[in-house]
Amino acid sequence: MAAAMVSSAERAVLEEEFKWLLQEEVHAVLKQLQDILKEASHRFALPVGGSEGAAKQESFVLSVAGMDQVKGVLTLQGDALCQADLNLKMPRSNQLLHFAFREDKQWKLQQIQDARNHVNQAIYLLMNRDVNYHFKTGSEVLKLMDAVMLQLSRARNRLTTPATLTLPEIASSGLTKMFSPALPPDILVNFYINLNKLCLTLYQLHVLQPSTTKNFKPAGGSILHNPGAMFEFGNQRYEVSHVHKMECVVPWLNDALVFFTVSLQLCQQLKDKISVFSSYWNYKPY
């Protein structure tokens, strides 16, 4: 406990240790953080300069064990879904419908774009305090660590927290114009990132007739809507009849999340070391 009397000799030793911490160890941790976060940024597979060329394309098969109603292949290129090839077997008629992205269309995954921007902002903060920078106080280090941790937390949250959307928002999104042939009005699709997975949700709808005795109650925003959810769009009322959710693991997203966790731990450990010394400096014997 820091409440014990600190002798002048002990204080001198502590001051030397604290000086070493500010001048040497802090910069060593900042360099380690930079290396980890640059690796995380590279995992997003986006070109950061003209010399690196276009990001590579990766294809992922979507399927659910024991279910053959929906199958598909998604092609990811950095933060863009550049192709989606979907097959849907209609429940009653067994009719097979096929949809694919138009060749001139790509769907930007805003979650990936935002996460990488936050990582790059964290790297920028760290690079502004290079090895020649002299930290004068512990609070200066704490302030930097808080700023870096804020960017890393935001990056992680963008990948772990998909947007909550209403069904009219999904119906009016640009995704409906991405496919050839065009999606029929009784089908909605949504793509999003959840942790290390690329997810597809496909909704089949049926029209609620004006004469229906059902109590119409529009559904609110949600990541995943359930059968029975109702909404109004284009002067027409609909109810969700079937929901198909499929996902595939994107390995480099998992790598990025691990790098975020390790970096946040390093930041917290450095903050804890600074705080230990601060507890001595702030002690005033009564």
PDB file of N, CA and C in Angstrom, residues 116-191:
ATOM      1  N   ARG A 116     -11.070   0.239 -40.101  1.00  0.00           N
ATOM      2  CA  ARG A 116      -9.708   0.509 -40.564  1.00  0.00           C
ATOM      3  C   ARG A 116      -9.341   1.982 -40.370  1.00  0.00           C
ATOM      4  N   ASN A 117     -10.299   2.880 -40.586  1.00  0.00           N
ATOM      5  CA  ASN A 117     -10.037   4.308 -40.367  1.00  0.00           C
ATOM      6  C   ASN A 117      -9.664   4.578 -38.910  1.00  0.00           C
ATOM      7  N   HIS A 118     -10.350   3.905 -37.976  1.00  0.00           N
ATOM      8  CA  HIS A 118     -10.034   4.083 -36.553  1.00  0.00           C
ATOM      9  C   HIS A 118      -8.641   3.528 -36.227  1.00  0.00           C
ATOM     10  N   VAL A 119      -8.285   2.389 -36.840  1.00  0.00           N
ATOM     11  CA  VAL A 119      -6.947   1.823 -36.623  1.00  0.00           C
ATOM     12  C   VAL A 119      -5.884   2.792 -37.132  1.00  0.00           C
ATOM     13  N   ASN A 120      -6.108   3.346 -38.304  1.00  0.00           N
ATOM     14  CA  ASN A 120      -5.127   4.280 -38.867  1.00  0.00           C
ATOM     15  C   ASN A 120      -5.030   5.556 -38.042  1.00  0.00           C
ATOM     16  N   GLN A 121      -6.143   5.968 -37.441  1.00  0.00           N
ATOM     17  CA  GLN A 121      -6.103   7.139 -36.567  1.00  0.00           C
ATOM     18  C   GLN A 121      -5.269   6.836 -35.317  1.00  0.00           C
ATOM     19  N   ALA A 122      -5.392   5.621 -34.780  1.00  0.00           N
ATOM     20  CA  ALA A 122      -4.584   5.208 -33.623  1.00  0.00           C
ATOM     21  C   ALA A 122      -3.095   5.201 -33.996  1.00  0.00           C
ATOM     22  N   ILE A 123      -2.775   4.681 -35.189  1.00  0.00           N
ATOM     23  CA  ILE A 123      -1.378   4.668 -35.651  1.00  0.00           C
ATOM     24  C   ILE A 123      -0.852   6.099 -35.774  1.00  0.00           C
ATOM     25  N   TYR A 124      -1.674   6.995 -36.299  1.00  0.00           N
ATOM     26  CA  TYR A 124      -1.277   8.399 -36.457  1.00  0.00           C
ATOM     27  C   TYR A 124      -0.953   9.032 -35.097  1.00  0.00           C
ATOM     28  N   LEU A 125      -1.779   8.755 -34.103  1.00  0.00           N
ATOM     29  CA  LEU A 125      -1.539   9.283 -32.750  1.00  0.00           C
ATOM     30  C   LEU A 125      -0.205   8.793 -32.200  1.00  0.00           C
ATOM     31  N   LEU A 126       0.100   7.523 -32.427  1.00  0.00           N
ATOM     32  CA  LEU A 126       1.349   6.940 -31.924  1.00  0.00           C
ATOM     33  C   LEU A 126       2.564   7.497 -32.665  1.00  0.00           C
ATOM     34  N   MET A 127       2.441   7.672 -33.971  1.00  0.00           N
ATOM     35  CA  MET A 127       3.572   8.165 -34.766  1.00  0.00           C
ATOM     36  C   MET A 127       3.893   9.631 -34.462  1.00  0.00           C
ATOM     37  N   ASN A 128       2.918  10.347 -33.942  1.00  0.00           N
ATOM     38  CA  ASN A 128       3.150  11.744 -33.555  1.00  0.00           C
ATOM     39  C   ASN A 128       4.022  11.861 -32.303  1.00  0.00           C
ATOM     40  N   ARG A 129       4.218  10.748 -31.622  1.00  0.00           N
ATOM     41  CA  ARG A 129       5.081  10.719 -30.435  1.00  0.00           C
ATOM     42  C   ARG A 129       6.227   9.750 -30.720  1.00  0.00           C
ATOM     43  N   ASP A 130       7.121  10.160 -31.633  1.00  0.00           N
ATOM     44  CA  ASP A 130       8.193   9.252 -32.027  1.00  0.00           C
ATOM     45  C   ASP A 130       9.266   9.166 -30.937  1.00  0.00           C
ATOM     46  N   VAL A 131      10.317   8.423 -31.229  1.00  0.00           N
ATOM     47  CA  VAL A 131      11.337   8.118 -30.214  1.00  0.00           C
ATOM     48  C   VAL A 131      12.054   9.383 -29.721  1.00  0.00           C
ATOM     49  N   ASN A 132      12.021  10.446 -30.498  1.00  0.00           N
ATOM     50  CA  ASN A 132      12.688  11.696 -30.088  1.00  0.00           C
ATOM     51  C   ASN A 132      11.815  12.567 -29.194  1.00  0.00           C
ATOM     52  N   TYR A 133      10.536  12.164 -29.068  1.00  0.00           N
ATOM     53  CA  TYR A 133       9.650  12.972 -28.234  1.00  0.00           C
ATOM     54  C   TYR A 133       9.915  12.679 -26.762  1.00  0.00           C
ATOM     55  N   HIS A 134       9.957  13.729 -25.959  1.00  0.00           N
ATOM     56  CA  HIS A 134      10.261  13.564 -24.534  1.00  0.00           C
ATOM     57  C   HIS A 134       8.985  13.765 -23.709  1.00  0.00           C
ATOM     58  N   PHE A 135       8.502  12.676 -23.117  1.00  0.00           N
ATOM     59  CA  PHE A 135       7.340  12.765 -22.226  1.00  0.00           C
ATOM     60  C   PHE A 135       7.788  13.373 -20.902  1.00  0.00           C
ATOM     61  N   LYS A 136       7.094  14.415 -20.478  1.00  0.00           N
ATOM     62  CA  LYS A 136       7.486  15.119 -19.250  1.00  0.00           C
ATOM     63  C   LYS A 136       6.701  14.665 -18.030  1.00  0.00           C
ATOM     64  N   THR A 137       5.459  14.188 -18.242  1.00  0.00           N
ATOM     65  CA  THR A 137       4.613  13.795 -17.106  1.00  0.00           C
ATOM     66  C   THR A 137       3.894  12.484 -17.405  1.00  0.00           C
ATOM     67  N   GLY A 138       3.491  11.827 -16.325  1.00  0.00           N
ATOM     68  CA  GLY A 138       2.704  10.609 -16.475  1.00  0.00           C
ATOM     69  C   GLY A 138       1.342  10.893 -17.085  1.00  0.00           C
ATOM     70  N   SER A 139       0.776  12.034 -16.743  1.00  0.00           N
ATOM     71  CA  SER A 139      -0.567  12.364 -17.252  1.00  0.00           C
ATOM     72  C   SER A 139      -0.551  12.523 -18.765  1.00  0.00           C
ATOM     73  N   GLU A 140       0.587  12.953 -19.301  1.00  0.00           N
ATOM     74  CA  GLU A 140       0.718  13.077 -20.758  1.00  0.00           C
ATOM     75  C   GLU A 140       0.634  11.698 -21.425  1.00  0.00           C
ATOM     76  N   VAL A 141       1.264  10.707 -20.796  1.00  0.00           N
ATOM     77  CA  VAL A 141       1.199   9.336 -21.322  1.00  0.00           C
ATOM     78  C   VAL A 141      -0.222   8.790 -21.189  1.00  0.00           C
ATOM     79  N   LEU A 142      -0.846   9.041 -20.036  1.00  0.00           N
ATOM     80  CA  LEU A 142      -2.221   8.558 -19.824  1.00  0.00           C
ATOM     81  C   LEU A 142      -3.168   9.140 -20.859  1.00  0.00           C
ATOM     82  N   LYS A 143      -2.996  10.416 -21.166  1.00  0.00           N
ATOM     83  CA  LYS A 143      -3.856  11.085 -22.151  1.00  0.00           C
ATOM     84  C   LYS A 143      -3.695  10.444 -23.529  1.00  0.00           C
ATOM     85  N   LEU A 144      -2.450  10.141 -23.905  1.00  0.00           N
ATOM     86  CA  LEU A 144      -2.197   9.481 -25.190  1.00  0.00           C
ATOM     87  C   LEU A 144      -2.812   8.088 -25.217  1.00  0.00           C
ATOM     88  N   MET A 145      -2.620   7.322 -24.138  1.00  0.00           N
ATOM     89  CA  MET A 145      -3.167   5.970 -24.088  1.00  0.00           C
ATOM     90  C   MET A 145      -4.697   5.999 -24.163  1.00  0.00           C
ATOM     91  N   ASP A 146      -5.320   6.952 -23.500  1.00  0.00           N
ATOM     92  CA  ASP A 146      -6.791   7.069 -23.554  1.00  0.00           C
ATOM     93  C   ASP A 146      -7.253   7.347 -24.981  1.00  0.00           C
ATOM     94  N   ALA A 147      -6.521   8.222 -25.689  1.00  0.00           N
ATOM     95  CA  ALA A 147      -6.897   8.567 -27.062  1.00  0.00           C
ATOM     96  C   ALA A 147      -6.744   7.362 -27.993  1.00  0.00           C
ATOM     97  N   VAL A 148      -5.646   6.609 -27.820  1.00  0.00           N
ATOM     98  CA  VAL A 148      -5.425   5.416 -28.651  1.00  0.00           C
ATOM     99  C   VAL A 148      -6.468   4.345 -28.334  1.00  0.00           C
ATOM    100  N   MET A 149      -6.742   4.142 -27.041  1.00  0.00           N
ATOM    101  CA  MET A 149      -7.729   3.128 -26.642  1.00  0.00           C
ATOM    102  C   MET A 149      -9.124   3.477 -27.155  1.00  0.00           C
ATOM    103  N   LEU A 150      -9.435   4.763 -27.217  1.00  0.00           N
ATOM    104  CA  LEU A 150     -10.737   5.183 -27.742  1.00  0.00           C
ATOM    105  C   LEU A 150     -10.870   4.772 -29.209  1.00  0.00           C
ATOM    106  N   GLN A 151      -9.824   5.010 -30.003  1.00  0.00           N
ATOM    107  CA  GLN A 151      -9.872   4.632 -31.419  1.00  0.00           C
ATOM    108  C   GLN A 151      -9.954   3.111 -31.585  1.00  0.00           C
ATOM    109  N   LEU A 152      -9.202   2.364 -30.762  1.00  0.00           N
ATOM    110  CA  LEU A 152      -9.220   0.899 -30.859  1.00  0.00           C
ATOM    111  C   LEU A 152     -10.569   0.326 -30.432  1.00  0.00           C
ATOM    112  N   SER A 153     -11.166   0.910 -29.409  1.00  0.00           N
ATOM    113  CA  SER A 153     -12.489   0.458 -28.955  1.00  0.00           C
ATOM    114  C   SER A 153     -13.533   0.723 -30.034  1.00  0.00           C
ATOM    115  N   ARG A 154     -13.420   1.882 -30.682  1.00  0.00           N
ATOM    116  CA  ARG A 154     -14.356   2.202 -31.764  1.00  0.00           C
ATOM    117  C   ARG A 154     -14.173   1.252 -32.948  1.00  0.00           C
ATOM    118  N   ALA A 155     -12.910   0.921 -33.260  1.00  0.00           N
ATOM    119  CA  ALA A 155     -12.637  -0.025 -34.349  1.00  0.00           C
ATOM    120  C   ALA A 155     -13.252  -1.385 -34.040  1.00  0.00           C
ATOM    121  N   ARG A 156     -13.033  -1.851 -32.825  1.00  0.00           N
ATOM    122  CA  ARG A 156     -13.590  -3.156 -32.430  1.00  0.00           C
ATOM    123  C   ARG A 156     -15.115  -3.134 -32.420  1.00  0.00           C
ATOM    124  N   ASN A 157     -15.685  -2.044 -31.902  1.00  0.00           N
ATOM    125  CA  ASN A 157     -17.149  -1.948 -31.829  1.00  0.00           C
ATOM    126  C   ASN A 157     -17.799  -1.935 -33.208  1.00  0.00           C
ATOM    127  N   ARG A 158     -17.108  -1.369 -34.201  1.00  0.00           N
ATOM    128  CA  ARG A 158     -17.695  -1.359 -35.552  1.00  0.00           C
ATOM    129  C   ARG A 158     -17.822  -2.770 -36.103  1.00  0.00           C
ATOM    130  N   LEU A 159     -16.906  -3.658 -35.710  1.00  0.00           N
ATOM    131  CA  LEU A 159     -16.966  -5.039 -36.199  1.00  0.00           C
ATOM    132  C   LEU A 159     -17.866  -5.923 -35.345  1.00  0.00           C
ATOM    133  N   THR A 160     -18.040  -5.561 -34.083  1.00  0.00           N
ATOM    134  CA  THR A 160     -18.811  -6.419 -33.173  1.00  0.00           C
ATOM    135  C   THR A 160     -20.254  -5.962 -33.008  1.00  0.00           C
ATOM    136  N   THR A 161     -20.586  -4.780 -33.520  1.00  0.00           N
ATOM    137  CA  THR A 161     -21.938  -4.247 -33.316  1.00  0.00           C
ATOM    138  C   THR A 161     -22.541  -3.822 -34.650  1.00  0.00           C
ATOM    139  N   PRO A 162     -23.215  -4.746 -35.352  1.00  0.00           N
ATOM    140  CA  PRO A 162     -23.869  -4.367 -36.613  1.00  0.00           C
ATOM    141  C   PRO A 162     -24.970  -3.324 -36.363  1.00  0.00           C
ATOM    142  N   ALA A 163     -25.269  -2.572 -37.411  1.00  0.00           N
ATOM    143  CA  ALA A 163     -26.299  -1.539 -37.297  1.00  0.00           C
ATOM    144  C   ALA A 163     -27.676  -2.172 -37.117  1.00  0.00           C
ATOM    145  N   THR A 164     -28.506  -1.536 -36.299  1.00  0.00           N
ATOM    146  CA  THR A 164     -29.910  -1.946 -36.189  1.00  0.00           C
ATOM    147  C   THR A 164     -30.697  -1.177 -37.240  1.00  0.00           C
ATOM    148  N   LEU A 165     -31.376  -1.915 -38.108  1.00  0.00           N
ATOM    149  CA  LEU A 165     -32.124  -1.312 -39.215  1.00  0.00           C
ATOM    150  C   LEU A 165     -33.587  -1.710 -39.149  1.00  0.00           C
ATOM    151  N   THR A 166     -34.455  -0.796 -39.572  1.00  0.00           N
ATOM    152  CA  THR A 166     -35.865  -1.154 -39.738  1.00  0.00           C
ATOM    153  C   THR A 166     -36.018  -1.853 -41.089  1.00  0.00           C
ATOM    154  N   LEU A 167     -37.105  -2.575 -41.253  1.00  0.00           N
ATOM    155  CA  LEU A 167     -37.338  -3.252 -42.535  1.00  0.00           C
ATOM    156  C   LEU A 167     -37.527  -2.254 -43.689  1.00  0.00           C
ATOM    157  N   PRO A 168     -38.201  -1.103 -43.480  1.00  0.00           N
ATOM    158  CA  PRO A 168     -38.248  -0.108 -44.564  1.00  0.00           C
ATOM    159  C   PRO A 168     -36.862   0.418 -44.941  1.00  0.00           C
ATOM    160  N   GLU A 169     -35.960   0.537 -43.959  1.00  0.00           N
ATOM    161  CA  GLU A 169     -34.598   0.982 -44.269  1.00  0.00           C
ATOM    162  C   GLU A 169     -33.876  -0.044 -45.140  1.00  0.00           C
ATOM    163  N   ILE A 170     -34.084  -1.338 -44.841  1.00  0.00           N
ATOM    164  CA  ILE A 170     -33.478  -2.388 -45.661  1.00  0.00           C
ATOM    165  C   ILE A 170     -34.090  -2.370 -47.060  1.00  0.00           C
ATOM    166  N   ALA A 171     -35.422  -2.179 -47.120  1.00  0.00           N
ATOM    167  CA  ALA A 171     -36.121  -2.183 -48.410  1.00  0.00           C
ATOM    168  C   ALA A 171     -35.698  -1.018 -49.299  1.00  0.00           C
ATOM    169  N   SER A 172     -35.322   0.107 -48.686  1.00  0.00           N
ATOM    170  CA  SER A 172     -34.976   1.291 -49.472  1.00  0.00           C
ATOM    171  C   SER A 172     -33.472   1.438 -49.685  1.00  0.00           C
ATOM    172  N   SER A 173     -32.677   0.497 -49.167  1.00  0.00           N
ATOM    173  CA  SER A 173     -31.221   0.613 -49.307  1.00  0.00           C
ATOM    174  C   SER A 173     -30.797   0.319 -50.746  1.00  0.00           C
ATOM    175  N   GLY A 174     -29.587   0.750 -51.061  1.00  0.00           N
ATOM    176  CA  GLY A 174     -29.068   0.539 -52.411  1.00  0.00           C
ATOM    177  C   GLY A 174     -28.880  -0.919 -52.772  1.00  0.00           C
ATOM    178  N   LEU A 175     -28.893  -1.808 -51.792  1.00  0.00           N
ATOM    179  CA  LEU A 175     -28.715  -3.233 -52.074  1.00  0.00           C
ATOM    180  C   LEU A 175     -29.776  -3.768 -53.023  1.00  0.00           C
ATOM    181  N   THR A 176     -30.986  -3.198 -52.954  1.00  0.00           N
ATOM    182  CA  THR A 176     -32.079  -3.696 -53.798  1.00  0.00           C
ATOM    183  C   THR A 176     -31.785  -3.461 -55.285  1.00  0.00           C
ATOM    184  N   LYS A 177     -30.888  -2.541 -55.585  1.00  0.00           N
ATOM    185  CA  LYS A 177     -30.577  -2.219 -56.987  1.00  0.00           C
ATOM    186  C   LYS A 177     -29.283  -2.885 -57.463  1.00  0.00           C
ATOM    187  N   MET A 178     -28.723  -3.742 -56.609  1.00  0.00           N
ATOM    188  CA  MET A 178     -27.427  -4.347 -56.922  1.00  0.00           C
ATOM    189  C   MET A 178     -27.545  -5.592 -57.800  1.00  0.00           C
ATOM    190  N   PHE A 179     -28.732  -6.206 -57.827  1.00  0.00           N
ATOM    191  CA  PHE A 179     -28.837  -7.553 -58.382  1.00  0.00           C
ATOM    192  C   PHE A 179     -29.388  -7.571 -59.804  1.00  0.00           C
ATOM    193  N   SER A 180     -28.962  -8.609 -60.532  1.00  0.00           N
ATOM    194  CA  SER A 180     -29.500  -8.907 -61.848  1.00  0.00           C
ATOM    195  C   SER A 180     -29.774 -10.410 -61.917  1.00  0.00           C
ATOM    196  N   PRO A 181     -31.005 -10.850 -62.181  1.00  0.00           N
ATOM    197  CA  PRO A 181     -32.190 -10.003 -62.329  1.00  0.00           C
ATOM    198  C   PRO A 181     -32.515  -9.282 -61.006  1.00  0.00           C
ATOM    199  N   ALA A 182     -33.341  -8.243 -61.112  1.00  0.00           N
ATOM    200  CA  ALA A 182     -33.712  -7.464 -59.933  1.00  0.00           C
ATOM    201  C   ALA A 182     -34.432  -8.348 -58.913  1.00  0.00           C
ATOM    202  N   LEU A 183     -34.241  -8.036 -57.651  1.00  0.00           N
ATOM    203  CA  LEU A 183     -34.945  -8.786 -56.605  1.00  0.00           C
ATOM    204  C   LEU A 183     -36.447  -8.531 -56.722  1.00  0.00           C
ATOM    205  N   PRO A 184     -37.263  -9.567 -56.576  1.00  0.00           N
ATOM    206  CA  PRO A 184     -38.713  -9.341 -56.552  1.00  0.00           C
ATOM    207  C   PRO A 184     -39.099  -8.555 -55.304  1.00  0.00           C
ATOM    208  N   PRO A 185     -40.240  -7.874 -55.317  1.00  0.00           N
ATOM    209  CA  PRO A 185     -40.620  -7.025 -54.178  1.00  0.00           C
ATOM    210  C   PRO A 185     -40.870  -7.786 -52.873  1.00  0.00           C
ATOM    211  N   ASP A 186     -40.996  -9.108 -52.962  1.00  0.00           N
ATOM    212  CA  ASP A 186     -41.260  -9.875 -51.739  1.00  0.00           C
ATOM    213  C   ASP A 186     -39.991 -10.504 -51.164  1.00  0.00           C
ATOM    214  N   ILE A 187     -38.819 -10.002 -51.572  1.00  0.00           N
ATOM    215  CA  ILE A 187     -37.544 -10.491 -51.034  1.00  0.00           C
ATOM    216  C   ILE A 187     -36.669  -9.296 -50.654  1.00  0.00           C
ATOM    217  N   LEU A 188     -36.110  -9.351 -49.442  1.00  0.00           N
ATOM    218  CA  LEU A 188     -35.155  -8.351 -48.974  1.00  0.00           C
ATOM    219  C   LEU A 188     -33.864  -9.044 -48.580  1.00  0.00           C
ATOM    220  N   VAL A 189     -32.744  -8.374 -48.786  1.00  0.00           N
ATOM    221  CA  VAL A 189     -31.450  -8.922 -48.340  1.00  0.00           C
ATOM    222  C   VAL A 189     -30.686  -7.857 -47.566  1.00  0.00           C
ATOM    223  N   ASN A 190     -29.839  -8.323 -46.647  1.00  0.00           N
ATOM    224  CA  ASN A 190     -28.967  -7.426 -45.902  1.00  0.00           C
ATOM    225  C   ASN A 190     -27.649  -8.139 -45.639  1.00  0.00           C
ATOM    226  N   PHE A 191     -26.550  -7.406 -45.823  1.00  0.00           N
ATOM    227  CA  PHE A 191     -25.215  -7.918 -45.520  1.00  0.00           C
ATOM    228  C   PHE A 191     -24.625  -7.102 -44.385  1.00  0.00           C
TER     229      PHE A 191
END
